[in-house]
Tab-separated table of C-alpha atoms in Angstrom:
chain	number	residue	atom	x	y	z
A	1	MET	CA	129.252	110.970	78.023
A	2	ARG	CA	131.627	114.171	77.944
A	3	GLU	CA	129.428	115.712	76.974
A	4	ALA	CA	126.941	115.169	79.208
A	5	ILE	CA	129.399	116.167	82.070
A	6	ARG	CA	130.468	119.303	79.747
A	7	LEU	CA	126.701	120.442	80.288
A	8	SER	CA	126.012	119.790	83.469
A	9	ARG	CA	129.164	122.334	84.524
A	10	GLN	CA	128.379	124.633	82.277
A	11	LYS	CA	124.895	125.054	82.719
A	12	MET	CA	125.168	124.869	86.484
A	13	GLN	CA	128.400	127.830	86.377
A	14	ALA	CA	125.122	129.962	84.383
A	15	GLY	CA	122.322	129.354	87.218
A	16	ALA	CA	119.849	127.231	85.126
A	17	GLY	CA	119.701	124.773	88.250
A	18	GLY	CA	121.851	121.781	89.792
A	19	PRO	CA	124.516	119.775	88.284
A	20	PHE	CA	123.388	117.553	86.173
A	21	GLY	CA	123.057	116.904	82.231
A	22	ALA	CA	122.197	114.650	79.466
A	23	VAL	CA	122.646	113.653	75.895
A	24	VAL	CA	120.791	111.436	73.698
A	25	VAL	CA	122.560	109.126	71.093
A	26	ARG	CA	121.205	107.960	68.199
A	27	ASN	CA	123.787	105.852	65.799
A	28	ASN	CA	126.678	107.567	67.621
A	29	ALA	CA	125.110	110.753	66.974
A	30	ILE	CA	123.935	113.376	69.818
A	31	ILE	CA	120.776	113.621	68.983
A	32	ALA	CA	119.514	115.630	72.001
A	33	ARG	CA	120.912	117.299	74.914
A	34	GLY	CA	119.349	118.469	78.591
A	35	TRP	CA	120.171	119.770	81.863
A	36	ASN	CA	119.035	120.500	85.067
A	37	ARG	CA	116.331	123.100	85.255
A	38	VAL	CA	114.406	123.032	87.927
A	39	THR	CA	115.213	126.138	89.407
A	40	SER	CA	115.180	128.108	86.157
A	41	ALA	CA	112.304	126.985	85.260
A	42	ASN	CA	110.503	126.746	88.386
A	43	ASP	CA	109.831	123.186	87.236
A	44	PRO	CA	110.471	120.083	89.885
A	45	THR	CA	110.095	117.820	87.168
A	46	ALA	CA	113.359	119.433	84.378
A	47	HIS	CA	115.820	117.139	85.520
A	48	ALA	CA	118.488	116.682	83.315
A	49	GLU	CA	117.071	113.149	81.373
A	50	VAL	CA	113.537	114.257	80.978
A	51	THR	CA	114.631	117.905	79.226
A	52	ALA	CA	116.632	115.337	76.756
A	53	ILE	CA	113.626	113.033	76.876
A	54	ARG	CA	111.531	115.669	75.318
A	55	ALA	CA	114.279	117.548	73.312
A	56	ALA	CA	114.451	114.374	71.268
A	57	CYS	CA	111.351	113.234	71.414
A	58	LYS	CA	110.338	116.712	69.958
A	59	LYS	CA	112.976	116.230	67.470
A	60	LEU	CA	112.038	112.721	66.133
A	61	ARG	CA	108.214	113.740	66.770
A	62	THR	CA	107.696	110.302	68.434
A	63	PHE	CA	107.080	109.316	72.284
A	64	GLN	CA	109.651	105.977	72.100
A	65	LEU	CA	113.375	106.257	71.740
A	66	ASP	CA	113.925	102.443	71.855
A	67	ASP	CA	116.655	103.167	69.000
A	68	CYS	CA	118.569	106.060	71.485
A	69	GLU	CA	121.155	105.585	74.283
A	70	LEU	CA	121.139	108.191	77.379
A	71	TYR	CA	124.349	109.410	78.286
A	72	THR	CA	123.781	111.022	81.900
A	73	SER	CA	126.285	112.378	84.014
A	74	CYS	CA	125.092	111.259	87.383
A	75	GLU	CA	123.056	107.973	88.581
A	76	PRO	CA	118.784	108.634	87.750
A	77	CYS	CA	116.934	109.496	89.988
A	78	PRO	CA	113.153	107.503	90.872
A	79	MET	CA	111.070	109.965	88.464
A	80	CYS	CA	113.620	110.104	85.310
A	81	LEU	CA	114.241	106.115	85.979
A	82	ALA	CA	110.615	105.815	85.187
A	83	ALA	CA	110.967	108.176	82.057
A	84	ILE	CA	114.141	106.630	81.019
A	85	TYR	CA	111.310	103.082	81.166
A	86	TRP	CA	108.448	104.929	79.264
A	87	ALA	CA	110.948	105.978	76.521
A	88	ARG	CA	112.536	102.470	75.939
A	89	PHE	CA	115.926	103.242	75.556
A	90	GLN	CA	118.394	100.820	74.558
A	91	LYS	CA	121.005	101.976	76.785
A	92	VAL	CA	121.730	104.199	79.821
A	93	PHE	CA	124.904	104.945	80.899
A	94	PHE	CA	125.439	107.614	83.718
A	95	ALA	CA	128.746	108.848	85.161
A	96	ASN	CA	128.755	109.602	88.968
A	97	SER	CA	125.999	107.441	91.207
A	98	ARG	CA	123.625	108.742	93.161
A	99	LYS	CA	125.451	107.556	96.495
A	100	ASP	CA	127.795	110.548	94.831
A	101	ALA	CA	124.847	113.261	94.722
A	102	ALA	CA	123.594	112.123	97.887
A	103	GLN	CA	127.034	113.191	99.357
A	104	ILE	CA	126.979	116.741	97.943
A	105	GLN	CA	122.673	117.252	99.410
A	106	PHE	CA	120.785	115.655	96.432
A	107	ASP	CA	119.654	112.276	98.163
A	108	ASP	CA	116.755	109.973	96.253
A	109	ASP	CA	117.008	107.823	98.505
A	110	LEU	CA	113.947	108.867	100.557
A	111	ILE	CA	111.845	108.594	97.226
A	112	TYR	CA	113.030	104.570	96.114
A	113	ARG	CA	111.325	103.874	100.069
A	114	GLU	CA	108.596	106.043	99.435
A	115	VAL	CA	108.156	103.780	95.798
A	116	ALA	CA	108.555	100.046	97.594
A	117	ARG	CA	105.829	101.069	100.549
A	118	PRO	CA	102.353	100.516	100.649
A	119	ILE	CA	100.303	103.546	100.118
A	120	SER	CA	98.927	103.797	103.063
A	121	ARG	CA	102.688	103.730	104.908
A	122	ARG	CA	103.762	105.888	102.668
A	123	ARG	CA	104.882	110.007	103.723
A	124	ILE	CA	102.205	111.925	101.942
A	125	PRO	CA	99.058	110.521	102.184
A	126	MET	CA	97.152	109.379	99.328
A	127	THR	CA	93.389	108.165	99.153
A	128	GLN	CA	91.492	106.648	96.533
A	129	LEU	CA	88.656	108.051	95.284
A	130	LEU	CA	85.828	107.882	92.420
A	131	ARG	CA	87.482	104.842	91.283
A	132	PRO	CA	84.024	103.180	89.932
A	133	GLU	CA	83.700	106.907	87.532
A	134	ALA	CA	87.233	106.904	86.543
A	135	LEU	CA	86.943	102.445	85.382
A	136	LYS	CA	84.140	103.984	83.243
A	137	VAL	CA	87.021	105.959	81.415
A	138	PHE	CA	89.443	103.123	81.603
A	139	ALA	CA	86.093	100.929	79.570
A	140	GLU	CA	86.115	103.371	77.264
A	141	TRP	CA	89.749	103.707	75.882
A	142	GLN	CA	90.005	99.420	76.194
A	143	ALA	CA	87.420	100.028	74.066
A	144	LYS	CA	88.057	102.571	71.516
A	145	PRO	CA	89.014	101.561	68.297
A	146	ASP	CA	91.848	104.056	67.061
A	147	LYS	CA	93.987	103.969	70.524
A	148	VAL	CA	97.746	104.524	69.990
A	149	ARG	CA	99.161	101.853	72.488
A	150	TYR	CA	102.328	103.188	74.672
């Protein structure tokens, strides 16, 4: 956890992005590090957890980290939480809470609320289009004998 916190401070002070750091640990050893790069990479998805996950997956040549743990300097936002579940981590440890982050204007509460709302009541309008055409691709996937499940 201290390494995640160290990264959060070091990269924030260097102007890389917000005050967030994360490390992926496997067999009690750090295998990947990540930090917030939202503003330096002009990428709203470049949160510390996501950049650490990307680095770990690249290093291990896998899309699942089910034998790893994640240490992050702050409770994950909804996007990072989803990435954590997709990566299949064994455990996650965090330092600051999402309430702590909200106190410094990193408030993810809107997104947490939006995810729980029906599509028709979300702040950003969402309209379904061309479902029958898209369902054909899903049918092809379902019949594909060499698919890699994830």
